[in-house]
Short mmCIF file of C-alpha atoms and ligand atoms in Angstrom, two decimals:
data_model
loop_
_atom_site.label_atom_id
_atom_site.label_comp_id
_atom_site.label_asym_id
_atom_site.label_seq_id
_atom_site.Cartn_x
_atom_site.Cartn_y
_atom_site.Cartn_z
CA UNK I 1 1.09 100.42 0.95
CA UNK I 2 -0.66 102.56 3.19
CA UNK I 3 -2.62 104.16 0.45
CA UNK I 4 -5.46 104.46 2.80
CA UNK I 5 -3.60 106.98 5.39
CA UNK I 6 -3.23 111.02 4.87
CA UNK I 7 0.03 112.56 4.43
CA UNK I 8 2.55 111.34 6.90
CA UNK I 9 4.84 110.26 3.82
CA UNK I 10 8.04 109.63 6.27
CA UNK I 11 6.41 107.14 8.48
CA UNK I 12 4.76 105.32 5.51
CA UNK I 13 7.89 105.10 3.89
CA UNK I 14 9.84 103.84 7.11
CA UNK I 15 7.45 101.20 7.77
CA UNK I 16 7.47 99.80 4.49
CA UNK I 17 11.01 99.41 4.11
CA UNK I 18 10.76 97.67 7.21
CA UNK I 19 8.04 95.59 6.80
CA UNK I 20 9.64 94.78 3.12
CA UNK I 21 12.98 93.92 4.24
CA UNK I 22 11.47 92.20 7.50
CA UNK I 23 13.15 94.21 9.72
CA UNK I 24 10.20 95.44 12.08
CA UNK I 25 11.11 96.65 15.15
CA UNK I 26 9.89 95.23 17.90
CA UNK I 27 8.09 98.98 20.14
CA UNK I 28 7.30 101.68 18.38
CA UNK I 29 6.20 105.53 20.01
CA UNK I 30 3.81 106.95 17.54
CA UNK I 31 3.94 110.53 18.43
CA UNK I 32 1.51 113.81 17.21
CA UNK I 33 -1.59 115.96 17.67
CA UNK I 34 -5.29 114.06 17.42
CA UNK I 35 -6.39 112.77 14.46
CA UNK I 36 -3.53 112.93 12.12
CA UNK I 37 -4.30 108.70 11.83
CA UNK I 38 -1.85 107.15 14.37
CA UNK I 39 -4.12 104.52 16.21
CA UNK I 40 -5.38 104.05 11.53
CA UNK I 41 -1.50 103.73 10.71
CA UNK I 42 -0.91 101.17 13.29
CA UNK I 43 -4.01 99.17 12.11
CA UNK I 44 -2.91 99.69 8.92
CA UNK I 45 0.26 98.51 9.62
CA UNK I 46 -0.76 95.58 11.47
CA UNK I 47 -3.36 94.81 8.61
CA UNK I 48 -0.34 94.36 6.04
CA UNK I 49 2.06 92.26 7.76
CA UNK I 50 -0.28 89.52 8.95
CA UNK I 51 -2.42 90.24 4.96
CA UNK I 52 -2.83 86.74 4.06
CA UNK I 53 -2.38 87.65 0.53
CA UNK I 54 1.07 89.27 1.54
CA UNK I 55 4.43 87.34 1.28
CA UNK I 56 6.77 90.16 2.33
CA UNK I 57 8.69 90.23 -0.84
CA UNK I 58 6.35 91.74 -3.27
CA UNK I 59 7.18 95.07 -4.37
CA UNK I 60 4.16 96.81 -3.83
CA UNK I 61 3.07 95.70 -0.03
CA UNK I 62 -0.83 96.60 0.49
CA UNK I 63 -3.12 94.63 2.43
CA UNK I 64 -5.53 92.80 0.66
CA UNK I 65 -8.69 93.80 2.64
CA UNK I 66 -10.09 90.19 1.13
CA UNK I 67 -8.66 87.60 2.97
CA UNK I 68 -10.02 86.42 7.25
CA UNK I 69 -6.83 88.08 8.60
CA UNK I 70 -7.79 91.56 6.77
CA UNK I 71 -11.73 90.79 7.79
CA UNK I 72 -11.12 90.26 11.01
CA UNK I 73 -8.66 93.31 11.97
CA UNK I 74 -11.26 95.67 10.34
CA UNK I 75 -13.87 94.19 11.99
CA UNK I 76 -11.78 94.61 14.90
CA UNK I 77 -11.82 90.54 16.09
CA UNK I 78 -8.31 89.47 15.35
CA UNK I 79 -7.07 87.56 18.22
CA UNK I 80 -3.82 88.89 17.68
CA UNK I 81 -4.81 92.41 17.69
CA UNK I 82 -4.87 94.28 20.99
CA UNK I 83 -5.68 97.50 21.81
CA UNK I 84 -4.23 98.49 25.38
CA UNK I 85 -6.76 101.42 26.12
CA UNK I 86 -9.26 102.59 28.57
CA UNK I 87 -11.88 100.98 26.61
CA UNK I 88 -10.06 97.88 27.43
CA UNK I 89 -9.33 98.74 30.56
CA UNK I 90 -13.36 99.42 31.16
CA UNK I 91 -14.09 96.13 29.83
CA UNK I 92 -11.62 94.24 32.42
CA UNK I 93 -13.29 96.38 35.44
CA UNK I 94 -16.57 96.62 34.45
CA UNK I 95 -16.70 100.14 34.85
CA UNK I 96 -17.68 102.83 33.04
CA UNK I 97 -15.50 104.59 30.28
CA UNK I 98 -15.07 108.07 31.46
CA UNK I 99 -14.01 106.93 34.48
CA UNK I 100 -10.76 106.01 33.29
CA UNK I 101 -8.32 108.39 33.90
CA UNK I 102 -5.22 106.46 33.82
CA UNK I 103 -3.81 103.08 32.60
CA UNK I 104 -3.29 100.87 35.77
CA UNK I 105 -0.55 97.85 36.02
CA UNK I 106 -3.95 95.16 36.25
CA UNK I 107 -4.60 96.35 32.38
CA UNK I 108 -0.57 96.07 31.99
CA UNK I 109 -0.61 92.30 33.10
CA UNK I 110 -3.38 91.47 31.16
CA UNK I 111 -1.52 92.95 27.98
CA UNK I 112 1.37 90.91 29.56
CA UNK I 113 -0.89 87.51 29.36
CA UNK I 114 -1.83 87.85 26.14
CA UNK I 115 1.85 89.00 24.92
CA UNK I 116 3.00 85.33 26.61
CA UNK I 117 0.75 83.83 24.35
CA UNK I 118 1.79 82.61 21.17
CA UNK I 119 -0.04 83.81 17.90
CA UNK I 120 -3.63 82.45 17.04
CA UNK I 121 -3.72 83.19 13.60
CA UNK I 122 -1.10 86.11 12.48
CA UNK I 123 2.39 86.47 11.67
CA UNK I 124 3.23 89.22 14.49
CA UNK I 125 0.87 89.88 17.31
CA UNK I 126 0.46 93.79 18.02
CA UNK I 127 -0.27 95.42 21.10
CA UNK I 128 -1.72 99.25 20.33
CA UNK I 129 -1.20 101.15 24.07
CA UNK I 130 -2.85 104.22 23.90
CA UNK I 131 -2.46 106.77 25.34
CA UNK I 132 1.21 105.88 26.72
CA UNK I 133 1.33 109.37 28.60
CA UNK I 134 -1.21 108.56 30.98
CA UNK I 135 0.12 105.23 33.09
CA UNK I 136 0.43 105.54 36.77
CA UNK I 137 4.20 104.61 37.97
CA UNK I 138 3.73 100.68 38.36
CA UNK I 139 2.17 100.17 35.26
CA UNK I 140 5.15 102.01 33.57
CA UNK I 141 7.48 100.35 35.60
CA UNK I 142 5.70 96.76 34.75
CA UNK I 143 5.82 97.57 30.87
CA UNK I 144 9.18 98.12 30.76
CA UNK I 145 10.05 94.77 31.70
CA UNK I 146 7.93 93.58 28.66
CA UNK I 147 9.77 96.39 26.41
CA UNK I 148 12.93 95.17 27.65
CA UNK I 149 12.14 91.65 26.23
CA UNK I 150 9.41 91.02 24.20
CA UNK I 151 8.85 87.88 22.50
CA UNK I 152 10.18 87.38 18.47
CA UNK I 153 6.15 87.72 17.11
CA UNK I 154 5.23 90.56 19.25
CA UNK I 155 4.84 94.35 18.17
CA UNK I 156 4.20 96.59 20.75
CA UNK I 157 3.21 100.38 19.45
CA UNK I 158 3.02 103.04 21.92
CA UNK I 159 0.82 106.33 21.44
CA UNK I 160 0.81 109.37 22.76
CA UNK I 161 0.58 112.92 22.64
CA UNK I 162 3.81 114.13 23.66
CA UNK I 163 7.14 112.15 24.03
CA UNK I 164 8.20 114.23 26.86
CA UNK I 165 5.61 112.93 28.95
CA UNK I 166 6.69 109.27 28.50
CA UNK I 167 9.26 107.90 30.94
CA UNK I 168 12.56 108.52 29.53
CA UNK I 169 13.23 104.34 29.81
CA UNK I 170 9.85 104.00 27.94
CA UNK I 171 10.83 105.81 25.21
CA UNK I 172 14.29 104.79 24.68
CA UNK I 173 13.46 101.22 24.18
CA UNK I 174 10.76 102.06 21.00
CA UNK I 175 11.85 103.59 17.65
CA UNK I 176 9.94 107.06 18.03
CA UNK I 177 7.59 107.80 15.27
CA UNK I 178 6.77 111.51 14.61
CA UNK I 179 3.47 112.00 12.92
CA UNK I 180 2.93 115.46 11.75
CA UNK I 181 -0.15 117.82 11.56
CA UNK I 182 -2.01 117.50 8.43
CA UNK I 183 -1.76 120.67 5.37
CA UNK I 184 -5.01 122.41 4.27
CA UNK I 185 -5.18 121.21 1.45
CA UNK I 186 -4.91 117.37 2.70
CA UNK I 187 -7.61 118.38 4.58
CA UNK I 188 -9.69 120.19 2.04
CA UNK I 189 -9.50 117.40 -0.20
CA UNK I 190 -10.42 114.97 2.41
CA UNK I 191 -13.51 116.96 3.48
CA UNK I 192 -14.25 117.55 -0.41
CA UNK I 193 -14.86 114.27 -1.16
CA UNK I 194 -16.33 113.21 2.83
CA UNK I 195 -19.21 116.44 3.05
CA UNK I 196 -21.15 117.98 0.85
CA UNK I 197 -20.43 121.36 1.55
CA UNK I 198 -19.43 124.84 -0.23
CA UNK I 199 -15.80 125.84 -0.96
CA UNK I 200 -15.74 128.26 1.77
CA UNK I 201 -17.40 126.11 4.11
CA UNK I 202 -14.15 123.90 3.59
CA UNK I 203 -11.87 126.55 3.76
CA UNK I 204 -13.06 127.64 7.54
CA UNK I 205 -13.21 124.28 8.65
CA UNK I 206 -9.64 123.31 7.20
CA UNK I 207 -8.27 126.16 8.84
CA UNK I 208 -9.99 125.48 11.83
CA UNK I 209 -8.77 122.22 12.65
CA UNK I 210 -5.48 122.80 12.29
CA UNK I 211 -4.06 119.98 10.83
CA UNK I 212 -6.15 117.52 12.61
CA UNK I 213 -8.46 115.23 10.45
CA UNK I 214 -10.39 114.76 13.87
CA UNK I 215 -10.91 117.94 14.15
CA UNK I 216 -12.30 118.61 10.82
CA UNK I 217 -14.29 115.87 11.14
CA UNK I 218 -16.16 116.91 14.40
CA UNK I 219 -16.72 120.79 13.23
CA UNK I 220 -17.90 119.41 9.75
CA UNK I 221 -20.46 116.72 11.40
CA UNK I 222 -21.33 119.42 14.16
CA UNK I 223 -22.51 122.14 11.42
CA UNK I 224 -23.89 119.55 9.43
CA UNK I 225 -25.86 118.59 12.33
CA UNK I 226 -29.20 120.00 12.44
CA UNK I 227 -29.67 120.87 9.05
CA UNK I 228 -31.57 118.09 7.11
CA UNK I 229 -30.21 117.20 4.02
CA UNK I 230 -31.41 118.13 0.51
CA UNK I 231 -31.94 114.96 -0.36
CA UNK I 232 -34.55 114.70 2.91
CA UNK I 233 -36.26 118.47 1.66
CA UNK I 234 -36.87 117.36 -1.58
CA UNK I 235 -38.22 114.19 -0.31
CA UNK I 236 -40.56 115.65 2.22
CA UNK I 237 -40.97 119.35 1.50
CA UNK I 238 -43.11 120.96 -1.53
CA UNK I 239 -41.26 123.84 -3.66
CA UNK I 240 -42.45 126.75 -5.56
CA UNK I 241 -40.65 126.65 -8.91
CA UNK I 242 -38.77 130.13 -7.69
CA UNK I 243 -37.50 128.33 -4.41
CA UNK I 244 -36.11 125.61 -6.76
CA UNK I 245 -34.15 128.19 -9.18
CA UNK I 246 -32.93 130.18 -5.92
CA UNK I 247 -31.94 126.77 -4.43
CA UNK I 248 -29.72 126.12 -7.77
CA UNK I 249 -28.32 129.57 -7.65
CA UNK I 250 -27.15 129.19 -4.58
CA UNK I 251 -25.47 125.67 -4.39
CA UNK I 252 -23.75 126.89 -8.04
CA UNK I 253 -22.46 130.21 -6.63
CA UNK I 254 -21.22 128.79 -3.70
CA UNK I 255 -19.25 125.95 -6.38
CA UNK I 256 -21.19 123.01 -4.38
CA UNK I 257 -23.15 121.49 -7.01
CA UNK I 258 -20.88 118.20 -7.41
CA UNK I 259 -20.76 117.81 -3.71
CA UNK I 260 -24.48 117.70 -3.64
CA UNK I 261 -25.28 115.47 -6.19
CA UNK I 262 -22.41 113.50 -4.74
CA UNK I 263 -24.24 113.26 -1.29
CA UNK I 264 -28.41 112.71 -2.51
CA UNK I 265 -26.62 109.37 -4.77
CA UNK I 266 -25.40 108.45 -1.44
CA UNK I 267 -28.22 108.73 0.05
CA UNK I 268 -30.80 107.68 -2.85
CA UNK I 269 -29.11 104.69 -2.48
CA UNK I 270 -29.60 104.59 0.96
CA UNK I 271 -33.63 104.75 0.17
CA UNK I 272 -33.56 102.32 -2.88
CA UNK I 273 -34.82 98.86 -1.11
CA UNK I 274 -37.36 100.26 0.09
CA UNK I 275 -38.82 102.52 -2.75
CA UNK I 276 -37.47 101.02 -5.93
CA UNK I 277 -39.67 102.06 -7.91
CA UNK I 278 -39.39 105.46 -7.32
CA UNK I 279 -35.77 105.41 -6.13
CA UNK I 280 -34.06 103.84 -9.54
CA UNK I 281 -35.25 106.95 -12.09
CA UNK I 282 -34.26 109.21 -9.38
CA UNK I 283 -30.42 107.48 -9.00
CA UNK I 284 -30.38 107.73 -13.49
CA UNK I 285 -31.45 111.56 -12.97
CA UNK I 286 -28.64 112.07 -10.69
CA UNK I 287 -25.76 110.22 -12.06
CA UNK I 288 -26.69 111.78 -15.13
CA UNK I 289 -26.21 115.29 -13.38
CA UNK I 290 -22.91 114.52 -12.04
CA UNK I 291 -21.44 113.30 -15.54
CA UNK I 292 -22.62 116.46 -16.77
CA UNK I 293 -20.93 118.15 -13.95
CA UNK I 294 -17.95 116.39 -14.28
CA UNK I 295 -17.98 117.65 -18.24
CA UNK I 296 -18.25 121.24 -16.39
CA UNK I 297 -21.76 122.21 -18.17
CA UNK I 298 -23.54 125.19 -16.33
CA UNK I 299 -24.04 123.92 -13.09
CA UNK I 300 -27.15 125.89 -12.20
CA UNK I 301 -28.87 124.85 -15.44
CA UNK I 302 -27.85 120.80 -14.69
CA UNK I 303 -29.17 121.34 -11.22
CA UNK I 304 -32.15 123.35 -12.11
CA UNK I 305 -33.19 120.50 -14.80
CA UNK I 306 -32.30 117.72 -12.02
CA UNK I 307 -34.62 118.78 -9.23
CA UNK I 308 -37.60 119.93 -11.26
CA UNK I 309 -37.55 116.22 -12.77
CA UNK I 310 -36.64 115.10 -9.04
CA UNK I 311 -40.04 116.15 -7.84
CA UNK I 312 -42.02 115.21 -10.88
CA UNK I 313 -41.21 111.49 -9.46
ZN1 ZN P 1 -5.51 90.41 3.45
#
């Protein structure tokens, strides 16, 4: 269960006892720095216990991802999946998104309709309230009374930043989550297998983003940005052969050739409907490459070989 979400092994294993013994609590306060998957784990967790494919006593709990209930949350349609936010709360005034500074008591009652509701089609309904720090006093106040007694097929989760920002009654009445910062190597691995990029290139932006996947993720888009992609240059660009062995020298020094290959097969694939012709020798050439890679032959001699049959295409 939970395979899907980064580190965090104590709150996994929390909420899968619970959810396997069917003793889910009824608030929870997810609490830790952005992007270490809170708002995911809650998805997650909602994902599992209303899985149609789940009946709470298997051993190994995972959501199915198959069935309408899984479809729908990750489509993000569910009926009985909220999300409490200032999204939402845009939505219900009509107003724009970063003008929403804090959660107001309207956006409170709505959440309050829908929790009077019975189910549509899941087990539990769950109510995501994000972020729980920033609720003027009357919405806090009107929550409470919901927190103080919520309906038997209602999970409410609560996330925010800090705890000590919270009202001290808000907090209280949900079993407190702590979700910790991520390692660098969690995060190395994650942007190893997400970017194509060079092993020091990981290295700064792991260290970076201190423990935040988030984080990585924005630095590694933003210097990603406005470089085009090698797949795109040796589409569109024409080569000398002594660009083409510097090219290989350098994405082998810098120990990125995998990562490479990794990224023009995703994007090859990305080009295949519309050039098949051309696209499906190009795809062989490359997963060829990458077995040969993966069998850790010369890296600069695989890649030299793949993009001087590239652009005879
Ligand atoms: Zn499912």
């Amino acid at each position: 269960m939970f395979k899907k979400i980064l580190g965090q092994e104590k709150v996994k294993r929390i909420i899968s006892t619970q959810v396997k013994s069917g003793k889910i609590a009824q608030a929870y306060m997810f609490v830790g720095i952005d992007g270490v998957g809170k708002r995911f784990t809650a998805i997650e967790f909602a994902k599992v216990v209303n899985c149609r494919a789940n009946d709470f006593t298997r051993t190994n709990l995972a959501a199915c991802e198959k069935c309408i209930s899984c479809e729908k949350i990750t489509r993000d349609i569910h009926p009985d999946i909220h999300f409490i936010d200032f999204a939402k709360q845009a939505e219900l005034e009509r107003s724009d998104l970063e003008k929403q500074k804090v959660l107001k008591i309207e956006t409170i009652r709505y959440m309050q309709k829908k929790v009077s509701i019975r189910t549509y089609e899941g087990k539990l309904k769950f109510f995501i309230v994000e972020p729980a720090e920033k609720m003027n006093l009357a919405a806090s106040n009107s929550l409470l009374k919901t927190l103080e007694e919520p309906p038997e097929d209602t999970v409410i989760i609560l996330i925010t930043k800090h705890k000590e920002t919270v009202p001290q009654t808000i907090v209280s009445r949900s079993q407190v989550m702590f979700f910790q910062p991520l390692g660098i190597v969690e995060i190395s691995n994650w942007l190893m297998s997400n970017y194509s990029m060079s092993n020091a290139e990981i290295q700064k932006i792991a260290s970076l983003s201190e423990g935040s996947i988030g984080d990585a993720k924005k630095l590694a888009d933003e210097s990603k940005k406005d470089e085009p992609s090698l797949w795109f240059k040796l589409k569109t660009q024409s080569f000398y052969i002594s660009d083409i062995l510097e090219l290989s020298k350098n994405i082998a020094r810098k120990n990125a050739a995998l990562g490479c290959v990794n990224a023009m097969i995703y994007e090859s694939k990305k080009d295949f409907r519309a050039y098949p012709k051309v696209i499906a020798p190009a795809i062989e050439l490359l997963i060829t490459s990458k077995k040969l890679l993966l069998r850790n032959v010369n890296a600069q001699m695989v890649l030299d070989n793949l993009f001087f049959d590239l652009l005879d295409l």
